[in-house]
Every structure is written in structure tokens, then in C-alpha cells.
Amino acid sequence: MSTVDTSAPAAGIREPSFGFWRRSYAMVVKEFIQLRRDRVSFAMIVMIPVMQLLLFGYAINTTPRNLPTEVLLQEDTDLSRSILKALQNTAYFRFVRQVHDAHEFDDLLKSGKVLFGVEIPRGFERAVRRGDHPALLVAADATDPVAASSALSSLSMIVQTALEHDLFTGDPPSLPFEIRAHARYNPAASSRLNIVPGLVGTILTMTMLIFTALSVTREIERGTMESLLSMPIKPVEVMFGKIVPYVMVGFLQAAMILGIGIFLFGVPVFGSMFLLALMSTLFITANLAIGYTFSTLAQNQLQAMQLSIMFFLPSILLSGFMFPFLGMPVWAQYIGECLPLTHYLRIVRAIMLKGSTLENLQYDTLALLGLMLLAMTIAVTRFRRTLD
């Protein structure tokens, strides 16, 4: 008894004309409909290229100008005013503070509120006219070598231009004083001293966001959320239980990065390790709360990942990790101030490279604390709505 091969097409049955194209067209229409319903993915398609274009076109500047500068003016003379005016006219320096002693001069540089400090000593003009060759001090916060190098390289020409109008009728034969440019905290202008501390915050931002952004959506997709909701547990307790393990993971990551940076790349640590650990805890918690909020907004793990990427992109571009923060436009700096990574980068670089204390870091500490509390409040509120 013979068997009939039903898998083969029956003789005489022909495939309709353009069948391949019709089926492919139906699949294309189906995918567009699904994409339209997935609002997060559609927003990613539109927002990411627009965000990159705006940030790189307007906010990113590799030759920063109008950098905040302090001045310690121990005498007010025509020559001193001419030098300061010439410095300001270059658009590299923007004088924001006049200090009255060396202690305040050093504190402002340590806190990161200014990038440059100009000190004109007492009796400067008189010494110049007598030919004593006095010294003019320009101190730079060189923890970001890109921001400091261009301005420091233009100093001699700036001062010489000022002298042409005040001391000589023609070109001055030589500078009758010395310009002492001190690149503090990173005198060799090593990029490793700037990048390695910044990598601590950048890697923690990326990993902490992704870990917690997937936490709630993973429970929903696996069907374990219903079991979790049936337990006598409060939303805050659920959030606390999910965040604490990742705080420990964040500590492990930070310790690994710092250990490699110190022993392999020779990055110094001049400040308190306890203060650094305390600030890292604050920063890790803030990122975990933000990631937890994303997990309550997303409907699946893919959307949670997309939200994390949308937050991480401006964080890495507007925080001062890749480009000088104070060289960006004011509107971009306002956005950067709303990002935890911006404040943590200042903190970690100040503690490791400058030996700054909590007194020098009050603003960034309070800003980071405020962002953490705001993120935690939003996360708990959103999670309660998810339970309802």
C-alpha cells in the first residue's frame, strides 16, 4: 500500500501572482503598526538623533571660552587693570570673583567654582618700572587639561599686548616680569588623571541604571509580580529590598575601578577614602532610584533599556566627562546640573586629585542629595501606582 506525500504541493496548484510581495507588504504594515503602538521605541527613533545633533552642534565645545576666573588683586593700578582687561578680552577668562587673601584663593580652586586664579602682588607696577622683573601668578585647575591648556598657552601674548599700550610706544623688547603659570592638581596634564576618576561615575551610572530599570519589568514578564503583590509587604520595602543588593554591587565596581586606576595607572588619592565612599553611596543610590523609576514607567525590559539609554546619553555628554562642563552654553549647563553624574564627577575628581574636604564640596553634595531624594520620591509614587 503506497503512501501519499502530502508535504509536496498538489499538482496543478499555482502560487498567486505577486504572492511574495503581498505577504512581505503585510508584514511591513504589521511592523509599522506595532512600532506606532510602542511609543517608547518610536520616541527613541526620533529623540536620539535629535538629541545628538543638538548636543554636538550647540552644547559641545572642545575649545571652551568664558571660563570662570578669580583674581587676587593686591594693588589697583593702571597696569593691573590693563592686564586684567586684556585677559578678559581674549574670551578665555571670565572674572567672577575677587578674593582678598591666599586662603580664599586656594579654596575656590579646590571647590571647583573657578578654573583659574590670577594673582597680582603688591608693588607689581613699581617693580616693573624699576626693572626688578616681578612675577605674575596664574593658577589653573588642571584636573581637566583640555579646559586649561588653551588659556594658559595664550598668556604671554595677552600680557605683551597690554604692555604695548601702557609701558612702551612700540613693541616691547621683552616682558619686564615673569608669568608663573601653575597647573595645579595635574601639572603634567595627564589625561589619565582626568579620565580614570570620571570612569568611576560613568560606569556606575550605566550599570546601576540598567540593573534597576530591568528589575520591575523582569518581575512582570516572568509573572512573579503577582506573587510579590500577594505578600504583606509595602512598596517602600520592595524598593529597599531591590536597591540594597545593587548598592553592594556598585561598591564592588567602584572598588575595582579605583584599584585599577591607582595601582595600574598611578592615579593618586589625596583626599579621604571614607568621604569618597560616602559620596559614592549617595551617587549609587540616586542612580538606582532613577533606574527604579524607569522600571515602573516601562511595560517591558526593552522599553526599560531604551529609557536608560536616553538618560545615559546626556549624562555622559553634559556632565563634564568627555568635554569641559564650564565651556558649554548656559542652557546646557542648567541641564547638566540636573544630572547626578555632573556633581559626582566634581566630587570624585576633587577628592582624589585635590584632596578636597566636605567643606569644599557642600554645593555638589547638597545637589546630589536633593536629586537622590527627588528620584526616590518619584520611584515610590510610581511603584504604588503600579500596584494599584
CSV table of C-alpha atoms in Angstrom, one decimal, residues 81-307:
chain,number,residue,atom,x,y,z
A,81,ARG,CA,43.7,96.9,35.2
A,82,SER,CA,45.2,96.7,31.7
A,83,ILE,CA,46.4,93.1,32.3
A,84,LEU,CA,43.0,92.0,33.7
A,85,LYS,CA,41.1,93.7,30.8
A,86,ALA,CA,43.4,92.0,28.3
A,87,LEU,CA,42.8,88.7,29.9
A,88,GLN,CA,39.0,89.2,29.8
A,89,ASN,CA,39.1,90.4,26.1
A,90,THR,CA,40.5,87.1,25.0
A,91,ALA,CA,37.2,85.4,25.9
A,92,TYR,CA,39.1,82.6,27.7
A,93,PHE,CA,38.8,84.2,31.1
A,94,ARG,CA,35.6,85.5,32.8
A,95,PHE,CA,36.2,87.1,36.2
A,96,VAL,CA,33.6,86.1,38.6
A,97,ARG,CA,35.1,86.7,42.0
A,98,GLN,CA,37.7,89.0,43.6
A,99,VAL,CA,39.3,87.4,46.7
A,100,HIS,CA,41.2,89.1,49.5
A,101,ASP,CA,43.7,86.5,50.7
A,102,ALA,CA,45.6,83.4,49.6
A,103,HIS,CA,43.4,81.1,51.6
A,104,GLU,CA,40.3,82.1,49.9
A,105,PHE,CA,42.2,81.9,46.6
A,106,ASP,CA,43.1,78.3,47.2
A,107,ASP,CA,39.6,77.3,48.5
A,108,LEU,CA,37.8,78.5,45.4
A,109,LEU,CA,40.1,76.4,43.2
A,110,LYS,CA,39.7,73.4,45.4
A,111,SER,CA,35.9,73.6,45.3
A,112,GLY,CA,35.8,73.8,41.5
A,113,LYS,CA,33.9,77.1,41.5
A,114,VAL,CA,36.6,78.6,39.3
A,115,LEU,CA,39.1,77.2,36.9
A,116,PHE,CA,41.7,79.9,37.0
A,117,GLY,CA,43.1,82.3,39.5
A,118,VAL,CA,45.2,85.4,38.8
A,119,GLU,CA,47.3,87.0,41.5
A,120,ILE,CA,48.9,90.4,41.0
A,121,PRO,CA,51.2,91.1,44.0
A,122,ARG,CA,51.6,94.3,45.9
A,123,GLY,CA,54.1,96.7,44.4
A,124,PHE,CA,53.8,95.0,41.0
A,125,GLU,CA,53.8,98.1,38.7
A,126,ARG,CA,56.5,99.8,40.7
A,127,ALA,CA,58.7,96.7,40.4
A,128,VAL,CA,58.1,96.6,36.7
A,129,ARG,CA,59.2,100.2,36.2
A,130,ARG,CA,62.3,99.7,38.3
A,131,GLY,CA,63.2,96.6,36.2
A,132,ASP,CA,63.0,94.1,39.1
A,133,HIS,CA,61.3,91.5,37.0
A,134,PRO,CA,58.4,90.6,39.4
A,135,ALA,CA,56.2,87.6,39.0
A,136,LEU,CA,52.5,87.4,37.9
A,137,LEU,CA,50.8,84.2,39.1
A,138,VAL,CA,48.2,82.4,37.0
A,139,ALA,CA,46.9,79.3,38.8
A,140,ALA,CA,44.8,76.8,36.8
A,141,ASP,CA,42.7,73.9,37.9
A,142,ALA,CA,44.3,71.3,35.5
A,143,THR,CA,42.2,68.4,36.5
A,144,ASP,CA,40.6,69.0,33.1
A,145,PRO,CA,43.6,69.5,30.9
A,146,VAL,CA,41.5,70.4,27.8
A,147,ALA,CA,39.9,73.4,29.5
A,148,ALA,CA,43.2,74.8,30.9
A,149,SER,CA,45.7,74.2,28.1
A,150,SER,CA,44.3,76.7,25.5
A,151,ALA,CA,44.0,79.6,28.0
A,152,LEU,CA,47.5,79.0,29.5
A,153,SER,CA,49.2,78.9,26.2
A,154,SER,CA,47.9,82.4,25.3
A,155,LEU,CA,49.1,84.2,28.4
A,156,SER,CA,52.4,85.6,27.1
A,157,MET,CA,50.8,87.2,24.1
A,158,ILE,CA,48.0,88.6,26.1
A,159,VAL,CA,50.2,90.4,28.6
A,160,GLN,CA,52.6,91.6,25.9
A,161,THR,CA,49.7,93.2,24.1
A,162,ALA,CA,48.7,95.0,27.3
A,163,LEU,CA,52.3,96.3,27.8
A,164,GLU,CA,52.4,97.8,24.3
A,165,HIS,CA,49.8,100.4,25.4
A,166,ASP,CA,50.9,101.1,29.0
A,167,LEU,CA,54.8,100.9,29.1
A,168,PHE,CA,56.1,101.3,25.6
A,169,THR,CA,55.4,103.3,22.5
A,170,GLY,CA,56.2,100.4,20.2
A,171,ASP,CA,56.7,96.7,20.6
A,172,PRO,CA,58.3,95.8,24.0
A,173,PRO,CA,61.7,94.2,23.6
A,174,SER,CA,60.9,91.6,26.2
A,175,LEU,CA,58.5,91.1,29.1
A,176,PRO,CA,59.8,93.0,32.2
A,177,PHE,CA,58.2,90.5,34.5
A,178,GLU,CA,57.7,86.8,34.8
A,179,ILE,CA,54.5,84.9,34.2
A,180,ARG,CA,54.3,81.9,36.5
A,181,ALA,CA,51.6,79.6,35.2
A,182,HIS,CA,50.8,76.9,37.8
A,183,ALA,CA,48.8,73.9,36.5
A,184,ARG,CA,47.6,72.7,39.8
A,185,TYR,CA,46.5,69.1,40.7
A,186,ASN,CA,47.7,67.8,37.3
A,187,PRO,CA,50.9,69.6,36.4
A,188,ALA,CA,51.8,67.0,33.7
A,189,ALA,CA,48.4,67.5,32.0
A,190,SER,CA,47.9,63.7,32.1
A,191,SER,CA,44.6,62.7,30.6
A,192,ARG,CA,44.6,59.6,32.8
A,193,LEU,CA,44.2,61.7,35.9
A,194,ASN,CA,41.1,63.2,34.4
A,195,ILE,CA,39.5,60.1,32.8
A,196,VAL,CA,40.0,57.4,35.4
A,197,PRO,CA,38.2,59.1,38.2
A,198,GLY,CA,35.5,60.1,35.7
A,199,LEU,CA,35.1,56.5,34.7
A,200,VAL,CA,34.0,55.6,38.2
A,201,GLY,CA,30.9,57.7,37.8
A,202,THR,CA,30.3,56.9,34.2
A,203,ILE,CA,30.4,53.1,34.6
A,204,LEU,CA,28.3,53.2,37.8
A,205,THR,CA,25.7,55.3,36.0
A,206,MET,CA,25.4,52.9,33.2
A,207,THR,CA,25.3,49.7,35.2
A,208,MET,CA,23.1,50.9,38.1
A,209,LEU,CA,20.5,52.3,35.7
A,210,ILE,CA,20.3,49.1,33.6
A,211,PHE,CA,20.2,46.8,36.7
A,212,THR,CA,17.3,48.5,38.4
A,213,ALA,CA,15.5,49.6,35.2
A,214,LEU,CA,15.0,45.9,34.5
A,215,SER,CA,14.0,44.9,38.0
A,216,VAL,CA,10.3,45.6,38.0
A,217,THR,CA,9.7,44.8,34.3
A,218,ARG,CA,11.5,41.5,34.8
A,219,GLU,CA,9.1,40.6,37.6
A,220,ILE,CA,6.1,41.4,35.4
A,221,GLU,CA,7.4,39.5,32.4
A,222,ARG,CA,8.2,36.4,34.4
A,223,GLY,CA,4.8,36.5,36.2
A,224,THR,CA,6.3,36.8,39.7
A,225,MET,CA,4.9,40.2,40.3
A,226,GLU,CA,1.5,38.8,41.3
A,227,SER,CA,3.2,36.6,43.9
A,228,LEU,CA,5.1,39.6,45.2
A,229,LEU,CA,1.9,41.7,45.4
A,230,SER,CA,0.1,39.0,47.4
A,231,MET,CA,2.7,39.2,50.2
A,232,PRO,CA,2.2,41.5,53.2
A,233,ILE,CA,4.9,44.0,52.0
A,234,LYS,CA,4.9,47.7,51.4
A,235,PRO,CA,6.1,49.5,48.3
A,236,VAL,CA,9.0,51.1,50.1
A,237,GLU,CA,10.1,47.8,51.5
A,238,VAL,CA,10.0,46.2,48.0
A,239,MET,CA,12.1,49.2,46.7
A,240,PHE,CA,14.5,49.0,49.6
A,241,GLY,CA,15.0,45.2,49.1
A,242,LYS,CA,15.7,45.6,45.4
A,243,ILE,CA,18.1,48.6,45.8
A,244,VAL,CA,20.3,47.4,48.6
A,245,PRO,CA,21.9,44.4,46.7
A,246,TYR,CA,22.8,46.7,43.9
A,247,VAL,CA,24.4,49.2,46.3
A,248,MET,CA,26.8,46.5,47.2
A,249,VAL,CA,27.4,45.7,43.6
A,250,GLY,CA,28.1,49.4,43.0
A,251,PHE,CA,30.6,49.4,45.8
A,252,LEU,CA,32.4,46.4,44.2
A,253,GLN,CA,32.5,48.1,40.8
A,254,ALA,CA,33.8,51.3,42.3
A,255,ALA,CA,36.5,49.5,44.3
A,256,MET,CA,37.6,47.6,41.2
A,257,ILE,CA,37.8,50.7,39.0
A,258,LEU,CA,39.7,52.7,41.7
A,259,GLY,CA,42.0,49.8,42.4
A,260,ILE,CA,43.0,49.5,38.8
A,261,GLY,CA,43.3,53.3,38.4
A,262,ILE,CA,45.6,53.6,41.5
A,263,PHE,CA,47.8,50.6,41.0
A,264,LEU,CA,47.9,50.3,37.2
A,265,PHE,CA,47.6,53.9,36.0
A,266,GLY,CA,49.1,55.6,39.0
A,267,VAL,CA,46.1,57.9,39.8
A,268,PRO,CA,46.7,59.5,43.3
A,269,VAL,CA,44.2,59.8,46.1
A,270,PHE,CA,45.0,62.9,48.1
A,271,GLY,CA,41.6,63.1,49.9
A,272,SER,CA,39.7,60.9,52.4
A,273,MET,CA,38.7,57.4,51.2
A,274,PHE,CA,35.9,57.4,53.7
A,275,LEU,CA,34.4,60.6,52.3
A,276,LEU,CA,34.8,59.2,48.8
A,277,ALA,CA,32.9,56.0,49.9
A,278,LEU,CA,30.2,58.1,51.5
A,279,MET,CA,29.7,60.3,48.4
A,280,SER,CA,29.8,57.1,46.2
A,281,THR,CA,26.9,55.6,48.3
A,282,LEU,CA,24.9,58.8,47.7
A,283,PHE,CA,25.5,58.7,44.0
A,284,ILE,CA,24.8,55.0,43.6
A,285,THR,CA,21.5,55.3,45.5
A,286,ALA,CA,20.4,58.3,43.3
A,287,ASN,CA,21.1,56.3,40.1
A,288,LEU,CA,19.3,53.2,41.5
A,289,ALA,CA,16.2,55.3,42.3
A,290,ILE,CA,16.2,56.8,38.8
A,291,GLY,CA,16.6,53.3,37.3
A,292,TYR,CA,13.7,52.1,39.5
A,293,THR,CA,11.5,54.9,38.3
A,294,PHE,CA,12.2,53.8,34.7
A,295,SER,CA,11.2,50.3,35.5
A,296,THR,CA,7.8,51.5,36.7
A,297,LEU,CA,7.3,53.5,33.6
A,298,ALA,CA,8.3,50.8,31.1
A,299,GLN,CA,6.0,48.0,30.1
A,300,ASN,CA,8.8,45.5,29.2
A,301,GLN,CA,12.5,45.1,29.5
A,302,LEU,CA,13.2,46.5,26.1
A,303,GLN,CA,11.5,49.8,26.9
A,304,ALA,CA,13.3,50.0,30.3
A,305,MET,CA,16.6,49.6,28.4
A,306,GLN,CA,15.7,52.3,26.0
A,307,LEU,CA,14.8,54.7,28.7
